[in-house]
Coordinates of N, CA, C and O in Angstrom, one line a residue:
X217 N -12.6 28.3 24.4 CA -13.7 29.2 24.1 C -13.8 30.4 25.0 O -14.8 31.0 25.1
X218 N -12.7 30.7 25.6 CA -12.8 31.9 26.5 C -12.1 33.1 25.9 O -11.4 33.9 26.6
X219 N -12.2 33.3 24.6 CA -11.7 34.4 23.9 C -12.7 35.6 24.0 O -13.5 35.8 23.1
X220 N -12.6 36.3 25.1 CA -13.5 37.5 25.3 C -12.8 38.5 26.0 O -11.8 38.3 26.7
X221 N -13.3 39.7 25.9 CA -12.7 40.9 26.7 C -13.4 40.9 28.0 O -14.6 40.8 28.1
X222 N -12.6 41.0 29.1 CA -13.2 41.0 30.4 C -14.2 42.2 30.5 O -13.9 43.3 30.1
X223 N -15.4 41.9 31.0 CA -16.4 42.9 31.2 C -17.2 43.2 30.0 O -18.1 44.0 30.0
X224 N -17.0 42.5 28.9 CA -17.7 42.8 27.6 C -18.8 41.9 27.4 O -19.4 41.9 26.4
X225 N -19.1 41.0 28.4 CA -20.2 40.1 28.2 C -21.6 40.7 28.3 O -21.8 41.4 29.3
X226 N -22.4 40.6 27.3 CA -23.8 41.2 27.4 C -24.5 40.4 28.5 O -24.4 39.2 28.7
X227 N -25.5 41.1 29.1 CA -26.2 40.5 30.2 C -27.1 39.4 29.8 O -27.2 38.4 30.6
X228 N -27.7 39.4 28.6 CA -28.6 38.3 28.2 C -27.8 37.0 28.1 O -28.4 35.9 28.3
X229 N -26.5 37.0 27.8 CA -25.8 35.8 27.6 C -25.0 35.4 28.8 O -24.4 34.3 28.8
X230 N -25.0 36.2 29.8 CA -24.2 36.0 31.0 C -24.6 34.7 31.7 O -23.7 33.9 32.1
X231 N -25.9 34.4 31.9 CA -26.3 33.2 32.5 C -25.8 31.9 31.8 O -25.3 31.0 32.4
X232 N -25.9 31.9 30.5 CA -25.5 30.8 29.7 C -24.0 30.6 29.8 O -23.5 29.5 29.9
X233 N -23.3 31.7 29.8 CA -21.8 31.7 29.9 C -21.4 31.1 31.2 O -20.6 30.2 31.3
X234 N -22.0 31.7 32.3 CA -21.6 31.2 33.6 C -22.0 29.8 33.9 O -21.2 29.0 34.5
X235 N -23.1 29.3 33.3 CA -23.5 27.9 33.5 C -22.4 27.0 32.8 O -22.1 26.0 33.3
X236 N -22.0 27.4 31.7 CA -21.0 26.6 30.9 C -19.6 26.7 31.7 O -18.9 25.6 31.8
X237 N -19.2 27.8 32.2 CA -18.0 27.9 32.9 C -18.0 27.2 34.3 O -17.0 26.6 34.7
X238 N -19.1 27.2 35.0 CA -19.2 26.7 36.3 C -19.5 25.2 36.3 O -19.4 24.6 37.4
X239 N -20.0 24.6 35.2 CA -20.3 23.2 35.2 C -19.1 22.4 35.3 O -18.0 22.7 34.7
X240 N -19.2 21.3 36.0 CA -18.0 20.4 36.1 C -17.6 19.8 34.8 O -18.5 19.5 33.9
X241 N -16.4 19.4 34.7 CA -15.9 18.8 33.4 C -15.7 17.3 33.6 O -15.0 16.7 32.8
X242 N -16.4 16.7 34.5 CA -16.3 15.3 34.7 C -17.2 14.5 33.8 O -18.4 14.4 34.0
X243 N -16.6 13.9 32.7 CA -17.4 13.2 31.7 C -17.7 11.8 32.1 O -18.5 11.1 31.5
X244 N -17.0 11.3 33.2 CA -17.1 9.9 33.5 C -18.5 9.5 34.0 O -19.1 8.5 33.8
X245 N -19.1 10.4 34.8 CA -20.5 10.2 35.4 C -21.6 10.9 34.6 O -22.6 11.3 35.2
X246 N -21.4 11.1 33.3 CA -22.3 11.9 32.5 C -23.5 11.0 32.1 O -23.3 9.9 31.6
X247 N -24.7 11.4 32.3 CA -25.9 10.7 31.9 C -26.2 10.9 30.5 O -25.7 11.9 29.9
X248 N -27.0 10.1 29.8 CA -27.2 10.2 28.3 C -27.8 11.5 27.9 O -27.5 12.1 26.9
X249 N -28.7 12.1 28.8 CA -29.3 13.4 28.5 C -28.3 14.6 28.6 O -28.5 15.6 28.0
X250 N -27.2 14.3 29.3 CA -26.2 15.4 29.5 C -25.5 15.8 28.1 O -25.1 16.9 28.0
X251 N -25.4 14.8 27.2 CA -24.8 15.1 25.9 C -25.6 16.1 25.2 O -25.0 17.0 24.5
X252 N -26.9 16.0 25.3 CA -27.8 17.0 24.6 C -27.6 18.4 25.2 O -27.5 19.4 24.5
X253 N -27.6 18.4 26.6 CA -27.4 19.7 27.2 C -26.0 20.3 26.9 O -25.9 21.5 26.7
X254 N -25.0 19.4 26.8 CA -23.6 19.9 26.5 C -23.6 20.5 25.1 O -23.0 21.5 24.9
X255 N -24.2 19.8 24.1 CA -24.2 20.4 22.8 C -25.0 21.7 22.7 O -24.7 22.6 22.0
X256 N -26.1 21.8 23.5 CA -26.9 23.0 23.5 C -26.1 24.1 24.1 O -26.1 25.2 23.7
X257 N -25.4 23.8 25.2 CA -24.6 24.8 25.9 C -23.5 25.3 25.0 O -23.2 26.5 24.9
X258 N -22.9 24.3 24.3 CA -21.8 24.7 23.3 C -22.3 25.6 22.2 O -21.7 26.6 21.8
X259 N -23.5 25.3 21.8 CA -24.2 26.2 20.7 C -24.5 27.6 21.3 O -24.3 28.6 20.6
X260 N -25.0 27.6 22.5 CA -25.2 28.9 23.2 C -24.0 29.7 23.3 O -23.9 31.0 23.1
X261 N -22.9 29.1 23.8 CA -21.6 29.8 24.0 C -21.1 30.3 22.7 O -20.6 31.4 22.6
X262 N -21.2 29.5 21.6 CA -20.7 29.9 20.3 C -21.5 31.0 19.8 O -20.9 32.0 19.2
X263 N -22.8 31.0 19.9 CA -23.6 32.1 19.5 C -23.3 33.4 20.2 O -23.2 34.5 19.7
X264 N -23.1 33.3 21.6 CA -22.7 34.4 22.4 C -21.4 35.0 21.9 O -21.2 36.2 21.8
X265 N -20.4 34.1 21.7 CA -19.1 34.5 21.2 C -19.2 35.3 19.9 O -18.6 36.3 19.7
X266 N -20.0 34.8 19.0 CA -20.1 35.4 17.7 C -20.7 36.8 17.8 O -20.3 37.8 17.2
X267 N -21.7 36.9 18.7 CA -22.3 38.3 19.0 C -21.3 39.2 19.6 O -21.3 40.4 19.2
X268 N -20.5 38.7 20.5 CA -19.5 39.6 21.2 C -18.5 40.1 20.2 O -18.1 41.2 20.2
X269 N -18.0 39.2 19.3 CA -17.0 39.5 18.3 C -17.6 40.5 17.4 O -17.0 41.5 17.0
X270 N -18.9 40.3 17.0 CA -19.5 41.3 16.0 C -19.7 42.6 16.7 O -19.5 43.7 16.0
X271 N -20.0 42.7 18.0 CA -20.2 44.0 18.6 C -18.9 44.7 18.9 O -18.9 45.9 18.9
X272 N -17.8 44.0 18.9 CA -16.5 44.6 19.1 C -15.8 45.0 17.8 O -14.9 45.8 17.8
X273 N -16.4 44.5 16.7 CA -15.8 44.9 15.4 C -16.7 45.9 14.8 O -17.8 45.7 14.4
X274 N -16.2 47.1 14.6 CA -16.9 48.2 14.0 C -16.4 48.3 12.6 O -15.3 48.6 12.3
X275 N -17.3 48.0 11.6 CA -17.0 48.1 10.2 C -17.3 49.4 9.6 O -17.3 49.6 8.4
X276 N -17.7 50.4 10.4 CA -18.1 51.7 9.9 C -16.9 52.5 9.4 O -15.7 52.1 9.6
X277 N -17.1 53.5 8.6 CA -16.0 54.2 7.9 C -15.2 55.0 8.9 O -14.1 55.4 8.6
X278 N -15.6 55.2 10.1 CA -14.9 56.0 11.1 C -13.9 55.1 11.9 O -13.3 55.6 12.9
X279 N -13.8 53.8 11.7 CA -13.0 52.9 12.4 C -11.5 53.2 12.0 O -11.1 52.7 10.9
X280 N -10.8 53.9 12.8 CA -9.4 54.2 12.4 C -8.4 53.1 12.4 O -7.4 53.1 11.8
X281 N -8.8 52.0 13.1 CA -7.9 50.8 13.1 C -8.1 50.1 11.8 O -7.1 49.5 11.2
X282 N -9.3 50.0 11.3 CA -9.6 49.3 10.1 C -9.2 50.0 8.9 O -8.7 49.5 7.9
X283 N -9.4 51.3 8.9 CA -9.1 52.2 7.8 C -7.9 53.1 8.1 O -8.0 54.3 7.9
X284 N -6.9 52.5 8.6 CA -5.7 53.3 9.0 C -4.9 53.8 7.7 O -4.7 53.1 6.8
X285 N -4.6 55.1 7.8 CA -3.8 55.7 6.7 C -2.5 56.3 7.4 O -2.6 57.2 8.2
X286 N -1.4 55.8 7.0 CA -0.1 56.3 7.6 C 0.3 57.6 6.9 O 0.9 57.5 5.9
X287 N -0.1 58.7 7.5 CA 0.3 60.0 6.9 C 1.3 60.6 7.9 O 1.1 60.7 9.1
X288 N 2.3 61.2 7.3 CA 3.4 61.8 8.1 C 2.8 62.9 9.0 O 3.3 63.2 10.1
X289 N 1.9 63.7 8.4 CA 1.4 64.8 9.2 C 0.3 64.5 10.2 O -0.1 65.3 11.0
X290 N -0.2 63.2 10.1 CA -1.4 62.9 11.0 C -1.1 61.7 12.0 O -1.9 61.4 12.8
X291 N 0.1 61.1 11.8 CA 0.4 60.0 12.7 C 1.7 60.2 13.4 O 2.6 60.9 12.9
X292 N 1.9 59.6 14.5 CA 3.1 59.8 15.3 C 3.6 58.4 15.7 O 2.9 57.6 16.4
X293 N 4.8 58.0 15.3 CA 5.4 56.7 15.6 C 6.0 56.8 17.0 O 6.9 57.6 17.3
X294 N 5.4 56.0 17.9 CA 5.9 56.0 19.3 C 6.9 54.9 19.6 O 7.2 54.7 20.8
X295 N 7.4 54.3 18.6 CA 8.4 53.2 18.9 C 9.7 53.7 19.5 O 10.3 53.0 20.3
X296 N 10.1 54.9 19.3 CA 11.3 55.5 19.9 C 11.0 56.3 21.1 O 11.9 56.9 21.7
X297 N 9.8 56.3 21.6 CA 9.4 57.1 22.8 C 10.0 56.5 24.0 O 10.2 55.3 24.1
X298 N 10.3 57.4 25.0 CA 10.7 56.9 26.3 C 9.6 56.1 27.0 O 8.5 56.6 27.1
X299 N 9.9 54.9 27.4 CA 8.8 54.0 28.0 C 8.1 54.6 29.2 O 6.9 54.5 29.3
X300 N 8.8 55.3 30.1 CA 8.2 55.9 31.2 C 7.3 57.0 30.8 O 6.1 57.2 31.3
X301 N 7.7 57.8 29.9 CA 6.9 59.0 29.4 C 5.7 58.5 28.6 O 4.6 59.0 28.7
X302 N 5.9 57.4 27.9 CA 4.8 56.8 27.1 C 3.7 56.3 28.1 O 2.5 56.5 27.8
X303 N 4.1 55.7 29.2 CA 3.2 55.2 30.2 C 2.4 56.3 30.7 O 1.2 56.3 30.9
X304 N 3.1 57.4 31.1 CA 2.4 58.6 31.6 C 1.4 59.2 30.5 O 0.3 59.6 30.9
X305 N 1.9 59.2 29.3 CA 1.0 59.7 28.2 C -0.3 58.9 28.1 O -1.4 59.4 27.9
X306 N -0.1 57.6 28.2 CA -1.3 56.7 28.1 C -2.2 56.9 29.3 O -3.5 56.7 29.1
X307 N -1.7 57.2 30.4 CA -2.6 57.4 31.6 C -3.3 58.8 31.5 O -4.4 58.9 31.9
X308 N -2.5 59.8 31.2 CA -3.1 61.2 31.3 C -3.6 61.7 30.0 O -4.5 62.5 30.0
X309 N -3.1 61.2 28.8 CA -3.6 61.7 27.5 C -2.9 62.8 26.9 O -3.1 63.2 25.8
X310 N -1.9 63.4 27.7 CA -1.1 64.5 27.1 C 0.3 64.5 27.7 O 0.4 64.1 28.9
X311 N 1.2 64.9 27.0 CA 2.6 65.0 27.4 C 3.4 65.8 26.4 O 3.0 65.9 25.3
X312 N 4.4 66.5 26.9 CA 5.3 67.3 26.0 C 6.2 66.3 25.1 O 6.6 65.3 25.6
X313 N 6.4 66.7 23.9 CA 7.2 65.9 23.0 C 8.7 65.8 23.6 O 9.3 64.8 23.4
X314 N 9.1 66.9 24.3 CA 10.5 66.8 24.8 C 10.6 65.7 25.9 O 11.7 65.2 26.0
X315 N 9.6 65.4 26.5 CA 9.6 64.3 27.5 C 9.4 63.0 26.9 O 9.9 62.0 27.3
X316 N 8.6 63.0 25.8 CA 8.3 61.7 25.1 C 9.5 61.2 24.3 O 9.8 60.0 24.3
X317 N 10.1 62.2 23.7 CA 11.3 61.8 22.9 C 12.5 62.6 23.4 O 12.7 63.7 23.1
X318 N 13.3 61.9 24.2 CA 14.5 62.6 24.8 C 15.6 62.7 23.8 O 16.4 63.6 23.9
X319 N 15.7 61.8 22.8 CA 16.7 61.8 21.8 C 16.4 63.0 20.8 O 15.2 63.1 20.4
X320 N 17.3 63.8 20.5 CA 17.1 65.0 19.7 C 16.7 64.6 18.3 O 15.8 65.2 17.7
X321 N 17.3 63.6 17.7 CA 16.9 63.1 16.4 C 15.5 62.5 16.3 O 14.8 62.8 15.4
X322 N 15.2 61.7 17.3 CA 13.8 61.1 17.4 C 12.8 62.2 17.5 O 11.7 62.2 16.9
X323 N 13.1 63.2 18.4 CA 12.2 64.4 18.6 C 12.0 65.2 17.3 O 10.9 65.6 16.9
X324 N 13.1 65.4 16.6 CA 13.0 66.1 15.3 C 12.2 65.4 14.3 O 11.4 66.0 13.6
X325 N 12.3 64.1 14.2 CA 11.4 63.3 13.4 C 10.0 63.4 13.8 O 9.1 63.4 13.0
X326 N 9.7 63.4 15.1 CA 8.4 63.5 15.6 C 7.7 64.8 15.3 O 6.6 64.9 14.9
X327 N 8.5 65.9 15.4 CA 8.0 67.2 15.1 C 7.7 67.3 13.6 O 6.7 67.8 13.2

């Protein structure tokens, strides 16, 4: 149940999440009332997870991952890019094509 993005936990659910994560997993000394608390905690965690997933999923028309269109004039395939140059591009946001594609044929395709 720990499928979440680090730092993406909403504040309202943080206490319920931390209580569930920090609680011991020793079921041997569990009192009868603990089963009710465990099921309530599981329900809170599941509700929080559902809200987090919903907040991370943008169904709007501007979601380029959901409504991706592979157009030769608007997309650039980075599979053939130089790994070091690609890393720099991801850090800085800009780089020359000559550095990104050292191979002449790959650069011609990119252009």
